[in-house]
Each structure stands twice: as C-alpha cells, then as structure tokens.
Coordinates of N, CA and C in Angstrom, one line a residue:
X1 N -23.2 73.6 -100.4 CA -22.8 73.9 -99.0 C -23.8 73.4 -98.0
X2 N -25.1 73.6 -98.5 CA -26.2 73.1 -97.6 C -26.1 71.6 -97.4
X3 N -25.7 70.9 -98.4 CA -25.5 69.4 -98.3 C -24.4 69.1 -97.4
X4 N -23.3 69.8 -97.4 CA -22.1 69.6 -96.6 C -22.5 69.8 -95.1
X5 N -23.3 70.9 -94.9 CA -23.7 71.2 -93.5 C -24.6 70.1 -93.0
X6 N -25.4 69.6 -93.8 CA -26.3 68.5 -93.4 C -25.5 67.2 -93.0
X7 N -24.5 67.0 -93.8 CA -23.6 65.8 -93.5 C -22.9 66.0 -92.2
X8 N -22.4 67.2 -92.0 CA -21.7 67.5 -90.7 C -22.7 67.3 -89.5
X9 N -23.8 67.8 -89.7 CA -24.9 67.7 -88.7 C -25.2 66.3 -88.4
X10 N -25.3 65.5 -89.5 CA -25.6 64.1 -89.3 C -24.5 63.3 -88.6
X11 N -23.3 63.7 -89.0 CA -22.1 63.0 -88.3 C -22.1 63.4 -86.8
X12 N -22.4 64.7 -86.5 CA -22.4 65.2 -85.1 C -23.5 64.5 -84.3
X13 N -24.7 64.3 -85.0 CA -25.8 63.6 -84.3 C -25.4 62.2 -84.0
X14 N -24.7 61.6 -85.0 CA -24.3 60.2 -84.8 C -23.3 60.0 -83.7
X15 N -22.4 60.9 -83.6 CA -21.4 60.9 -82.6 C -22.0 61.1 -81.2
X16 N -23.0 62.0 -81.2 CA -23.7 62.3 -79.9 C -24.4 61.0 -79.4
X17 N -25.1 60.4 -80.4 CA -25.8 59.1 -80.0 C -24.8 58.1 -79.5
X18 N -23.7 58.0 -80.1 CA -22.7 57.0 -79.7 C -22.2 57.3 -78.3
X19 N -21.9 58.6 -78.0 CA -21.5 59.0 -76.7 C -22.5 58.6 -75.7
X20 N -23.8 58.9 -76.0 CA -24.9 58.6 -75.1 C -25.0 57.1 -74.8
X21 N -24.8 56.4 -75.9 CA -24.9 54.9 -75.8 C -23.7 54.4 -74.9
X22 N -22.5 55.0 -75.1 CA -21.3 54.6 -74.4 C -21.5 55.0 -72.9
X23 N -22.1 56.2 -72.7 CA -22.3 56.7 -71.3 C -23.3 55.7 -70.6
X24 N -24.4 55.3 -71.3 CA -25.4 54.4 -70.7 C -24.7 53.1 -70.4
X25 N -23.9 52.6 -71.3 CA -23.2 51.3 -71.0 C -22.3 51.4 -69.8
X26 N -21.6 52.5 -69.7 CA -20.7 52.7 -68.6 C -21.5 52.8 -67.3
X27 N -22.6 53.5 -67.3 CA -23.4 53.6 -66.1 C -24.0 52.3 -65.7
X28 N -24.4 51.5 -66.7 CA -24.9 50.1 -66.4 C -23.8 49.3 -65.8
X29 N -22.6 49.4 -66.3 CA -21.5 48.6 -65.7 C -21.3 49.0 -64.3
X30 N -21.2 50.3 -64.0 CA -21.0 50.8 -62.7 C -22.1 50.3 -61.8
X31 N -23.4 50.4 -62.2 CA -24.5 50.0 -61.4 C -24.5 48.5 -61.1
X32 N -24.1 47.7 -62.1 CA -24.0 46.3 -61.8 C -22.9 46.0 -60.8
X33 N -21.8 46.7 -61.0 CA -20.7 46.5 -60.1 C -21.1 46.8 -58.6
X34 N -21.8 47.9 -58.5 CA -22.2 48.3 -57.2 C -23.1 47.3 -56.6
X35 N -24.1 46.8 -57.4 CA -25.0 45.8 -56.9 C -24.3 44.5 -56.5
X36 N -23.3 44.1 -57.3 CA -22.5 42.9 -57.0 C -21.8 43.1 -55.6
X37 N -21.2 44.3 -55.4 CA -20.4 44.6 -54.2 C -21.4 44.6 -53.0
X38 N -22.5 45.2 -53.2 CA -23.5 45.3 -52.1 C -24.0 43.9 -51.7
X39 N -24.3 43.1 -52.7 CA -24.8 41.7 -52.5 C -23.7 40.9 -51.8
X40 N -22.4 41.0 -52.3 CA -21.3 40.3 -51.7 C -21.1 40.7 -50.2
X41 N -21.1 42.0 -49.9 CA -20.9 42.5 -48.6 C -22.1 42.0 -47.7
X42 N -23.3 42.0 -48.2 CA -24.4 41.6 -47.4 C -24.3 40.1 -47.1
X43 N -23.9 39.3 -48.1 CA -23.7 37.9 -47.9 C -22.6 37.6 -46.9
X44 N -21.5 38.4 -47.0 CA -20.3 38.2 -46.1 C -20.7 38.6 -44.7
X45 N -21.4 39.7 -44.6 CA -21.9 40.1 -43.3 C -22.8 39.1 -42.6
X46 N -23.7 38.5 -43.4 CA -24.6 37.5 -42.9 C -23.8 36.3 -42.5
X47 N -22.8 35.9 -43.3 CA -22.0 34.7 -43.0 C -21.2 34.9 -41.7
X48 N -20.7 36.1 -41.5 CA -19.9 36.4 -40.3 C -20.8 36.4 -39.1
X49 N -22.0 37.0 -39.2 CA -22.9 36.9 -38.1 C -23.3 35.5 -37.8
X50 N -23.6 34.7 -38.8 CA -24.0 33.3 -38.6 C -22.9 32.5 -38.0
X51 N -21.6 32.8 -38.5 CA -20.5 32.0 -37.9 C -20.3 32.4 -36.5
X52 N -20.4 33.7 -36.1 CA -20.3 34.1 -34.7 C -21.4 33.5 -33.9
X53 N -22.6 33.5 -34.5 CA -23.7 32.9 -33.8 C -23.5 31.4 -33.6
X54 N -23.0 30.7 -34.6 CA -22.8 29.3 -34.5 C -21.7 29.0 -33.5
X55 N -20.6 29.8 -33.5 CA -19.6 29.6 -32.5 C -20.1 29.8 -31.1
X56 N -20.9 30.8 -30.9 CA -21.5 31.1 -29.6 C -22.4 29.9 -29.2
X57 N -23.2 29.5 -30.1 CA -24.1 28.4 -29.8 C -23.3 27.1 -29.4
X58 N -22.2 26.9 -30.1 CA -21.4 25.7 -29.8 C -20.9 25.8 -28.4
X59 N -20.3 27.0 -28.0 CA -19.8 27.1 -26.6 C -20.9 27.0 -25.6
X60 N -22.1 27.6 -25.9 CA -23.2 27.5 -25.0 C -23.7 26.1 -24.8
X61 N -23.6 25.3 -25.9 CA -24.1 24.0 -25.9 C -23.2 23.0 -25.2
X62 N -21.9 23.4 -24.9 CA -21.0 22.5 -24.2 C -21.4 22.4 -22.8
X63 N -21.4 21.1 -22.3 CA -21.8 20.9 -20.9 C -20.6 21.3 -20.0
X64 N -20.8 22.2 -19.1 CA -19.8 22.6 -18.1 C -19.8 21.7 -16.9
X65 N -18.7 21.2 -16.5 CA -18.6 20.5 -15.2 C -19.0 21.3 -14.0
X66 N -19.7 20.8 -13.1 CA -20.0 21.5 -11.9 C -18.7 21.8 -11.2
X67 N -18.6 23.0 -10.6 CA -17.4 23.5 -9.9 C -16.3 24.0 -10.8
X68 N -16.5 24.1 -12.1 CA -15.6 24.7 -13.0 C -16.2 26.1 -13.3
X69 N -15.3 27.0 -13.7 CA -15.7 28.4 -14.0 C -16.2 28.5 -15.4
X70 N -16.9 29.6 -15.7 CA -17.4 29.9 -17.0 C -16.3 30.1 -18.1
X71 N -15.1 30.5 -17.6 CA -14.0 30.7 -18.5 C -13.0 29.6 -18.6
X72 N -13.6 28.4 -18.3 CA -12.8 27.1 -18.5 C -11.7 27.0 -17.5
X73 N -11.9 27.3 -16.2 CA -10.9 27.1 -15.2 C -11.4 26.3 -14.0
X74 N -10.5 25.8 -13.3 CA -10.8 25.1 -12.0 C -9.9 25.8 -10.9
X75 N -10.6 26.4 -10.0 CA -9.9 27.3 -9.0 C -9.6 26.5 -7.8
X76 N -8.4 26.3 -7.5 CA -7.9 25.6 -6.3 C -7.4 26.7 -5.3
X77 N -8.2 26.8 -4.2 CA -7.9 27.9 -3.2 C -7.7 27.3 -1.8
X78 N -7.5 28.2 -0.8 CA -7.2 27.7 0.5 C -8.3 26.8 1.1
X79 N -9.5 27.1 0.8 CA -10.6 26.2 1.3 C -10.5 24.8 0.7
X80 N -10.2 24.7 -0.6 CA -10.1 23.4 -1.2 C -8.9 22.7 -0.7
X81 N -7.8 23.4 -0.3 CA -6.6 22.8 0.1 C -6.6 22.5 1.6
X82 N -7.7 22.9 2.3 CA -7.8 22.6 3.7 C -6.9 23.6 4.5
X83 N -6.6 24.7 3.9 CA -5.8 25.7 4.6 C -6.6 26.7 5.5
X84 N -5.9 27.7 5.9 CA -6.6 28.7 6.8 C -6.2 30.1 6.4
X85 N -6.7 30.5 5.3 CA -6.3 31.9 4.8 C -7.1 32.9 5.7
X86 N -6.4 34.0 5.9 CA -7.0 35.1 6.7 C -8.2 35.7 5.9
X87 N -9.2 36.2 6.6 CA -10.4 36.7 6.0 C -10.1 37.8 5.0
X88 N -9.1 38.7 5.4 CA -8.8 39.9 4.6 C -7.7 39.6 3.6
X89 N -7.3 38.4 3.5 CA -6.1 38.1 2.6 C -6.6 38.3 1.1
X90 N -5.6 38.7 0.3 CA -5.9 38.9 -1.1 C -4.9 38.1 -1.9
X91 N -5.2 36.8 -2.1 CA -4.3 35.9 -2.8 C -4.0 36.3 -4.2
X92 N -2.8 36.1 -4.6 CA -2.4 36.3 -6.0 C -2.9 35.2 -6.9
X93 N -3.3 35.6 -8.0 CA -3.8 34.6 -9.0 C -2.7 34.0 -9.8
X94 N -2.7 32.6 -9.8 CA -1.7 31.9 -10.6 C -2.5 31.0 -11.5
X95 N -2.3 31.1 -12.8 CA -3.0 30.3 -13.8 C -2.0 29.3 -14.4
X96 N -2.4 28.1 -14.5 CA -1.6 27.0 -15.1 C -2.3 26.4 -16.3
X97 N -1.8 26.5 -17.5 CA -2.3 25.8 -18.7 C -1.5 24.5 -18.8
X98 N -2.2 23.4 -18.7 CA -1.5 22.1 -18.7 C -2.2 21.0 -19.4
X99 N -1.4 20.0 -19.7 CA -1.9 18.8 -20.4 C -1.3 17.6 -19.7
X100 N -2.2 16.7 -19.2 CA -1.8 15.6 -18.4 C -0.8 14.6 -19.2
X101 N -0.7 14.8 -20.5 CA 0.2 13.9 -21.3 C 1.5 14.6 -21.5
X102 N 1.7 15.9 -21.0 CA 2.8 16.7 -21.3 C 4.0 16.4 -20.3
X103 N 5.1 15.9 -20.8 CA 6.3 15.6 -20.0 C 6.8 16.9 -19.3
X104 N 6.8 18.0 -20.0 CA 7.2 19.3 -19.3 C 6.3 19.7 -18.2
X105 N 5.0 19.4 -18.3 CA 4.1 19.7 -17.3 C 4.4 18.8 -16.0
X106 N 4.7 17.5 -16.3 CA 5.0 16.6 -15.2 C 6.3 17.1 -14.5
X107 N 7.3 17.6 -15.3 CA 8.5 18.1 -14.7 C 8.2 19.3 -13.8
X108 N 7.3 20.2 -14.3 CA 6.9 21.4 -13.6 C 6.2 21.0 -12.3
X109 N 5.3 20.0 -12.4 CA 4.6 19.6 -11.2 C 5.6 19.0 -10.2
X110 N 6.5 18.2 -10.6 CA 7.5 17.6 -9.7 C 8.4 18.7 -9.0
X111 N 8.7 19.8 -9.8 CA 9.6 20.8 -9.2 C 8.8 21.8 -8.4
X112 N 7.6 22.2 -8.8 CA 6.9 23.3 -8.2 C 5.6 23.0 -7.5
X113 N 5.1 21.7 -7.7 CA 3.8 21.4 -7.2 C 3.7 21.6 -5.7
X114 N 4.6 21.1 -4.9 CA 4.6 21.2 -3.5 C 4.6 22.6 -3.0
X115 N 5.5 23.4 -3.6 CA 5.6 24.8 -3.3 C 4.3 25.5 -3.5
X116 N 3.7 25.3 -4.7 CA 2.4 25.9 -5.0 C 1.3 25.5 -4.0
X117 N 1.2 24.3 -3.7 CA 0.2 23.8 -2.7 C 0.4 24.5 -1.4
X118 N 1.6 24.6 -1.0 CA 1.9 25.3 0.3 C 1.4 26.8 0.3
X119 N 1.7 27.4 -0.9 CA 1.2 28.8 -1.1 C -0.3 28.9 -1.1
X120 N -0.9 27.9 -1.7 CA -2.4 27.9 -1.7 C -2.9 27.8 -0.3
X121 N -2.4 26.8 0.4 CA -2.9 26.5 1.8 C -2.7 27.7 2.7
X122 N -1.7 28.5 2.5 CA -1.4 29.7 3.3 C -2.3 30.9 3.0
X123 N -2.9 30.8 1.8 CA -3.7 31.9 1.4 C -3.0 32.9 0.5
X124 N -1.7 32.6 0.2 CA -0.9 33.6 -0.6 C -1.3 33.6 -2.0
X125 N -1.8 32.4 -2.5 CA -2.2 32.4 -4.0 C -3.4 31.5 -4.1
X126 N -4.1 31.7 -5.3 CA -5.0 30.7 -5.7 C -4.5 30.2 -7.1
X127 N -4.7 28.9 -7.3 CA -4.4 28.3 -8.6 C -5.6 28.1 -9.5
X128 N -5.6 28.6 -10.7 CA -6.6 28.3 -11.6 C -6.0 27.4 -12.7
X129 N -6.4 26.1 -12.6 CA -6.0 25.2 -13.6 C -6.8 25.4 -14.9
X130 N -6.1 25.5 -16.0 CA -6.8 25.7 -17.3 C -6.3 24.5 -18.2
X131 N -7.2 23.5 -18.4 CA -6.8 22.4 -19.3 C -6.5 22.9 -20.7
X132 N -5.4 22.4 -21.2 CA -5.0 22.8 -22.6 C -4.5 21.5 -23.2
X133 N -5.5 20.6 -23.5 CA -5.1 19.3 -24.0 C -4.9 19.3 -25.5
X134 N -3.7 19.6 -25.9 CA -3.4 19.8 -27.3 C -2.4 18.7 -27.9
X135 N -1.9 17.9 -27.1 CA -0.9 16.9 -27.6 C -1.5 15.8 -28.4
X136 N -2.8 15.5 -28.2 CA -3.4 14.6 -29.1 C -3.3 15.0 -30.5
X137 N -3.5 16.3 -30.8 CA -3.4 16.8 -32.1 C -2.0 16.7 -32.7
X138 N -1.0 16.6 -31.9 CA 0.4 16.6 -32.4 C 0.9 15.2 -32.3
X139 N 0.1 14.2 -32.1 CA 0.6 12.8 -32.1 C 1.1 12.4 -30.8
X140 N 0.8 13.2 -29.8 CA 1.3 12.8 -28.4 C 0.7 11.6 -27.9
X141 N -0.5 11.2 -28.4 CA -1.2 10.0 -27.9 C -2.0 9.4 -29.0
X142 N -1.8 8.2 -29.3 CA -2.5 7.6 -30.4 C -4.0 7.3 -30.0
X143 N -4.3 7.4 -28.8 CA -5.7 7.1 -28.4 C -6.3 8.3 -27.6
X144 N -5.9 9.5 -27.9 CA -6.5 10.7 -27.3 C -6.5 10.8 -25.8
X145 N -5.4 10.3 -25.3 CA -5.3 10.3 -23.8 C -5.3 11.7 -23.2
X146 N -4.8 12.7 -23.8 CA -4.8 14.0 -23.3 C -6.2 14.5 -22.9
X147 N -7.1 14.3 -23.9 CA -8.5 14.8 -23.7 C -9.2 13.8 -22.7
X148 N -9.0 12.5 -22.9 CA -9.7 11.5 -22.1 C -9.3 11.6 -20.6
X149 N -8.0 11.8 -20.3 CA -7.6 11.9 -18.9 C -8.1 13.1 -18.3
X150 N -8.2 14.2 -19.1 CA -8.7 15.5 -18.5 C -10.2 15.3 -18.3
X151 N -10.9 14.6 -19.2 CA -12.3 14.3 -18.9 C -12.5 13.5 -17.6
X152 N -11.7 12.5 -17.4 CA -11.8 11.7 -16.2 C -11.7 12.6 -14.9
X153 N -10.7 13.5 -15.0 CA -10.5 14.4 -13.8 C -11.7 15.4 -13.7
X154 N -12.3 15.8 -14.8 CA -13.5 16.7 -14.7 C -14.7 15.9 -14.2
X155 N -14.8 14.6 -14.5 CA -15.9 13.8 -13.9 C -15.8 13.8 -12.4
X156 N -14.5 13.7 -11.9 CA -14.3 13.8 -10.5 C -14.7 15.2 -9.9
X157 N -14.3 16.2 -10.6 CA -14.6 17.6 -10.3 C -16.1 17.8 -10.2
X158 N -16.8 17.3 -11.2 CA -18.2 17.5 -11.4 C -19.0 16.8 -10.2
X159 N -18.5 15.7 -9.8 CA -19.2 14.9 -8.7 C -18.7 15.4 -7.3
X160 N -17.4 15.6 -7.1 CA -16.9 15.8 -5.8 C -16.3 17.2 -5.4
X161 N -16.0 18.0 -6.4 CA -15.5 19.3 -6.1 C -14.0 19.4 -6.4
X162 N -13.5 20.6 -6.0 CA -12.1 20.9 -6.4 C -11.0 20.1 -5.6
X163 N -11.3 19.9 -4.4 CA -10.3 19.1 -3.6 C -10.2 17.7 -4.2
X164 N -11.2 17.1 -4.6 CA -11.2 15.8 -5.2 C -10.5 15.9 -6.6
X165 N -10.8 16.9 -7.3 CA -10.1 17.1 -8.6 C -8.6 17.2 -8.4
X166 N -8.2 17.8 -7.4 CA -6.7 17.9 -7.1 C -6.1 16.6 -6.9
X167 N -6.8 15.7 -6.3 CA -6.3 14.3 -6.1 C -6.2 13.6 -7.4
X168 N -7.2 13.7 -8.2 CA -7.2 13.1 -9.6 C -6.1 13.7 -10.4
X169 N -5.9 15.0 -10.3 CA -4.9 15.7 -11.0 C -3.5 15.2 -10.6
X170 N -3.3 15.0 -9.4 CA -1.9 14.5 -8.9 C -1.7 13.1 -9.4
X171 N -2.8 12.3 -9.3 CA -2.7 10.9 -9.7 C -2.3 10.8 -11.2
X172 N -3.0 11.6 -12.0 CA -2.8 11.5 -13.4 C -1.3 11.9 -13.8
X173 N -0.8 12.8 -13.1 CA 0.6 13.1 -13.3 C 1.6 12.0 -12.8
X174 N 1.3 11.5 -11.7 CA 2.1 10.4 -11.1 C 2.1 9.2 -12.0
X175 N 1.1 9.0 -12.8 CA 0.9 7.8 -13.6 C 0.9 8.2 -15.1
X176 N 1.6 9.3 -15.5 CA 1.7 9.7 -16.9 C 2.3 8.7 -17.8
X177 N 1.6 8.3 -18.9 CA 2.2 7.4 -19.8 C 3.3 8.1 -20.6
X178 N 4.2 7.4 -21.2 CA 5.2 8.0 -22.0 C 4.6 8.7 -23.2
X179 N 5.1 9.9 -23.5 CA 4.5 10.6 -24.7 C 4.7 9.8 -25.9
X180 N 3.6 9.8 -26.7 CA 3.6 9.1 -28.0 C 3.1 7.6 -27.9
X181 N 2.9 7.2 -26.7 CA 2.3 5.9 -26.4 C 0.8 6.0 -26.1
X182 N 0.1 4.9 -26.2 CA -1.3 4.8 -25.9 C -1.5 4.9 -24.3
X183 N -2.3 5.8 -23.9 CA -2.5 5.9 -22.5 C -3.7 4.9 -22.1
X184 N -4.0 4.8 -20.8 CA -5.0 3.9 -20.4 C -6.3 4.2 -21.1
X185 N -7.1 3.2 -21.4 CA -8.4 3.3 -22.0 C -9.4 3.8 -20.9
X186 N -10.6 4.1 -21.3 CA -11.5 4.7 -20.4 C -11.9 3.8 -19.2
X187 N -12.0 2.5 -19.5 CA -12.3 1.5 -18.5 C -11.2 1.5 -17.4
X188 N -10.0 1.6 -17.8 CA -8.9 1.7 -16.9 C -8.9 3.0 -16.1
X189 N -9.3 4.1 -16.7 CA -9.5 5.3 -16.0 C -10.6 5.2 -14.9
X190 N -11.6 4.6 -15.2 CA -12.7 4.3 -14.2 C -12.1 3.6 -13.0
X191 N -11.4 2.5 -13.3 CA -10.8 1.7 -12.2 C -9.8 2.6 -11.4
X192 N -9.1 3.4 -12.1 CA -8.1 4.2 -11.4 C -8.8 5.2 -10.5
X193 N -9.8 5.8 -10.9 CA -10.6 6.8 -10.1 C -11.3 6.1 -8.9
X194 N -11.7 4.9 -9.2 CA -12.3 4.1 -8.1 C -11.3 3.8 -7.0
X195 N -10.0 3.6 -7.5 CA -8.9 3.3 -6.5 C -8.7 4.5 -5.6
X196 N -9.0 5.7 -6.1 CA -8.9 6.9 -5.3 C -10.1 7.2 -4.4
X197 N -11.1 6.3 -4.6 CA -12.3 6.4 -3.8 C -13.4 7.2 -4.5
X198 N -13.3 7.4 -5.8 CA -14.3 8.1 -6.6 C -15.1 7.1 -7.4
X199 N -16.3 6.8 -6.9 CA -17.1 5.9 -7.6 C -18.3 6.5 -8.3
X200 N -19.0 5.8 -9.1 CA -20.1 6.3 -9.8 C -19.8 7.1 -11.0
X201 N -18.6 7.0 -11.5 CA -18.1 7.8 -12.7 C -18.1 7.0 -14.0
X202 N -18.5 5.8 -14.0 CA -18.4 4.9 -15.1 C -19.0 5.5 -16.4
X203 N -20.2 6.0 -16.3 CA -20.9 6.6 -17.5 C -20.2 7.9 -17.9
X204 N -19.8 8.8 -17.0 CA -19.2 10.0 -17.3 C -17.9 9.8 -18.0
X205 N -17.1 8.9 -17.6 CA -15.8 8.7 -18.2 C -15.9 7.9 -19.5
X206 N -16.7 6.9 -19.5 CA -16.8 6.1 -20.7 C -17.5 6.8 -21.9
X207 N -18.4 7.7 -21.6 CA -19.1 8.5 -22.7 C -18.3 9.7 -23.0
X208 N -17.2 10.0 -22.3 CA -16.4 11.1 -22.5 C -17.2 12.4 -22.4
X209 N -18.0 12.5 -21.4 CA -19.0 13.5 -21.2 C -18.5 14.9 -21.4
X210 N -17.3 15.2 -20.9 CA -16.8 16.6 -20.9 C -15.7 16.8 -21.9
X211 N -15.5 15.9 -22.8 CA -14.5 16.1 -23.9 C -14.8 17.4 -24.7
X212 N -16.1 17.6 -25.1 CA -16.4 18.9 -25.8 C -16.0 20.1 -25.0
X213 N -16.1 20.1 -23.7 CA -15.7 21.2 -22.9 C -14.2 21.3 -22.9
X214 N -13.5 20.2 -22.9 CA -12.0 20.1 -23.0 C -11.6 20.8 -24.3
X215 N -12.2 20.4 -25.4 CA -11.9 21.0 -26.6 C -12.1 22.5 -26.7
X216 N -13.2 22.9 -26.1 CA -13.6 24.4 -26.0 C -12.6 25.1 -25.2
X217 N -12.1 24.5 -24.1 CA -11.1 25.1 -23.2 C -9.8 25.3 -23.9
X218 N -9.4 24.3 -24.7 CA -8.2 24.4 -25.5 C -8.3 25.5 -26.5
X219 N -9.5 25.6 -27.2 CA -9.7 26.7 -28.2 C -9.6 28.1 -27.5
X220 N -10.2 28.2 -26.3 CA -10.2 29.5 -25.6 C -8.7 29.8 -25.2
X221 N -7.9 28.8 -24.8 CA -6.5 29.1 -24.5 C -5.8 29.6 -25.7
X222 N -6.0 28.9 -26.9 CA -5.4 29.3 -28.1 C -5.8 30.8 -28.5
X223 N -7.0 31.1 -28.3 CA -7.5 32.5 -28.6 C -6.8 33.5 -27.6
X224 N -6.4 33.0 -26.4 CA -5.8 33.9 -25.5 C -4.2 33.9 -25.7
X225 N -3.8 33.3 -26.7 CA -2.3 33.3 -27.0 C -1.5 32.2 -26.5
X226 N -2.1 31.2 -25.9 CA -1.3 30.1 -25.3 C -1.0 29.1 -26.5
X227 N 0.2 28.7 -26.5 CA 0.7 27.8 -27.6 C 1.4 26.6 -27.1
X228 N 1.7 26.5 -25.8 CA 2.4 25.3 -25.3 C 2.1 25.2 -23.8
X229 N 2.5 24.0 -23.3 CA 2.3 23.7 -21.9 C 3.6 23.3 -21.2
X230 N 3.9 23.6 -20.0 CA 3.0 24.4 -19.2 C 3.2 25.9 -19.5
X231 N 2.1 26.6 -19.5 CA 2.1 28.1 -19.5 C 1.6 28.6 -18.2
X232 N 2.4 29.3 -17.5 CA 2.1 29.8 -16.1 C 2.0 31.3 -16.1
X233 N 0.9 31.8 -15.6 CA 0.8 33.2 -15.4 C 0.6 33.6 -13.9
X234 N 1.3 34.6 -13.5 CA 1.1 35.1 -12.1 C 0.6 36.5 -12.3
X235 N -0.6 36.7 -11.7 CA -1.2 38.0 -11.8 C -1.4 38.5 -13.3
X236 N -1.6 37.5 -14.1 CA -1.9 37.8 -15.5 C -0.6 37.9 -16.4
X237 N 0.6 37.8 -15.8 CA 1.8 37.9 -16.5 C 2.5 36.5 -16.6
X238 N 2.9 36.1 -17.9 CA 3.6 34.8 -18.1 C 4.9 34.8 -17.4
X239 N 5.2 33.7 -16.7 CA 6.5 33.5 -16.0 C 7.2 32.5 -16.9
X240 N 8.3 32.9 -17.5 CA 9.1 32.1 -18.4 C 9.9 31.1 -17.5
X241 N 10.0 29.9 -18.0 CA 10.7 28.8 -17.3 C 10.5 28.8 -15.8
X242 N 9.2 28.6 -15.4 CA 8.8 28.7 -14.0 C 9.5 27.7 -13.1
X243 N 10.0 28.2 -12.0 CA 10.6 27.4 -10.9 C 10.1 27.9 -9.6
X244 N 10.2 27.2 -8.5 CA 9.7 27.7 -7.2 C 10.3 29.1 -7.0
X245 N 11.6 29.3 -7.3 CA 12.2 30.6 -7.0 C 11.6 31.7 -7.9
X246 N 11.4 31.4 -9.2 CA 10.9 32.5 -10.0 C 9.4 32.7 -9.7
X247 N 8.7 31.7 -9.3 CA 7.3 31.9 -9.0 C 7.2 32.7 -7.7
X248 N 8.0 32.4 -6.7 CA 8.0 33.1 -5.5 C 8.3 34.6 -5.7
X249 N 9.3 34.9 -6.6 CA 9.6 36.2 -7.0 C 8.4 36.9 -7.6
X250 N 7.7 36.2 -8.5 CA 6.6 36.8 -9.2 C 5.5 37.1 -8.3
X251 N 5.2 36.1 -7.3 CA 4.1 36.3 -6.4 C 4.4 37.5 -5.5
X252 N 5.7 37.6 -5.0 CA 6.0 38.7 -4.1 C 5.9 40.1 -4.9
X253 N 6.3 40.1 -6.1 CA 6.2 41.3 -6.9 C 4.7 41.7 -7.1
X254 N 3.8 40.7 -7.3 CA 2.4 41.0 -7.4 C 1.8 41.4 -6.1
X255 N 2.3 40.9 -5.0 CA 1.8 41.3 -3.7 C 2.1 42.8 -3.4
X256 N 3.3 43.2 -3.9 CA 3.7 44.6 -3.7 C 3.0 45.6 -4.6
X257 N 2.3 45.0 -5.6 CA 1.6 45.8 -6.6 C 2.5 46.4 -7.6

C-alpha cells in the first residue's frame, strides 16, 4: 500500500509540474502578445504622427501667392470689381471650385459670370475662387494645362492683385482649349499674359512656381468633399446646377438668414 501511495503521489507531483509548466508557457505567450501589440501600436502611433507632421510640413512649405487666402482662395469683392458697396453691407459668400480646362466651368461662366460680377460690384456678394485643377489627372490635358493655366493666373494675382487675376481668369476661359487636347505651353501663356498688360511673369510661369499650391488647393477641396467642377456654394451650401436664377434665389435666401 505504501508503494501505491508513493506512486500516486509521484503522479500527482508530475501532473502539478506539468500544469505549472503549461501555465508558465501560457503566461509567456500572453506576455509576448502584449509586447507585440504595444510595440505595434507605438509604431503605428509614431507613423501617424509623422505622417500628419509630414503633411503639415508639405502644406507649410508650399509657396502661397500674394493676395491669396490661407485656405486656398482668391476673394473677388466690390473693391476689386471697382464697385461701391455700402460700408455696412454684409455680402453673401459665394465659393466657386473651378478648373480652367473644364467645359462645364466655361458654360457656367458664360451663363452666370456677368450676373455674378454685377452682384459683386453692388456689394451683394463676394466670390471666393477656389482652384480645383483635377482634369489633368483624368486625362483632360496631355500637358497638364489645368495646373499650368491656374499657375499663370496665380502669377498675375501674386504680382498685381485680385482685379488683375479676374482679367486673367476671364481670358483663360475665353481661350479654353478643347478638353483632351494639349493646351498652350508656358511660353505661350507668358505671351498671353503680356498681351493683357501683365509683364515680368516669365520666370513665375515657366518655372510653374505655384503648381505645388495648385495641387495643395485641389487636395484641400477633395478633403472638403468636392469631387467635380464647377461646384458652387452660397453661404456654405452647394447650389445644384447653378444658373443666374438659382443663384439669385440662394443669395436672397442667405440675405434673409
């Protein structure tokens, strides 16, 4: 009997040691898993912070044209239009996301441009042009005319101000190349701007000085939910299929609050 008890005790001791070994192994596995997760989360967090930092650095490194806003806009108001807005007027904000290569933008400009300019001059509205040069990416131009034409207009803005930008803006629409074809090269854009009386832009246009800003403006528009041009907002609200009548209605609604 004594021998049988000893055997049972030995088996029990052996089982206890196996359980302890198994428990230690399980604890080690859990510990390793925790360490792996912590390391992964730390690395991911570091990457996210670095990515955000890199993105911010890229935006901060972009050269902003003089007379443009920090949020990638060009504000055309009564002063720039040569109008006479009353001192206490509260113009309604109209934002236009556009691409000089975009046929629908040209159609919008032809239908609503004169009406909008009259509204600006009277002090009823301000226009914030927001370049959204995306058609190059969709094959709209084989030589990146969307970005390069916008850069040319921004060179004018940088040197002469918003009133001059508006002249370049109107010229580029009036001379829009057919979508899918090569637009004028930079040398031709220099000549075109000189024809409008804007000289000294040779380096700015040919080096495409503001194309990084144009790209950043497009990215900002995409982040804000813009996916096509023209996208028109009145008092922050998108106007679908904008026409002079629908824009007037939206402006009047915004004026009433």
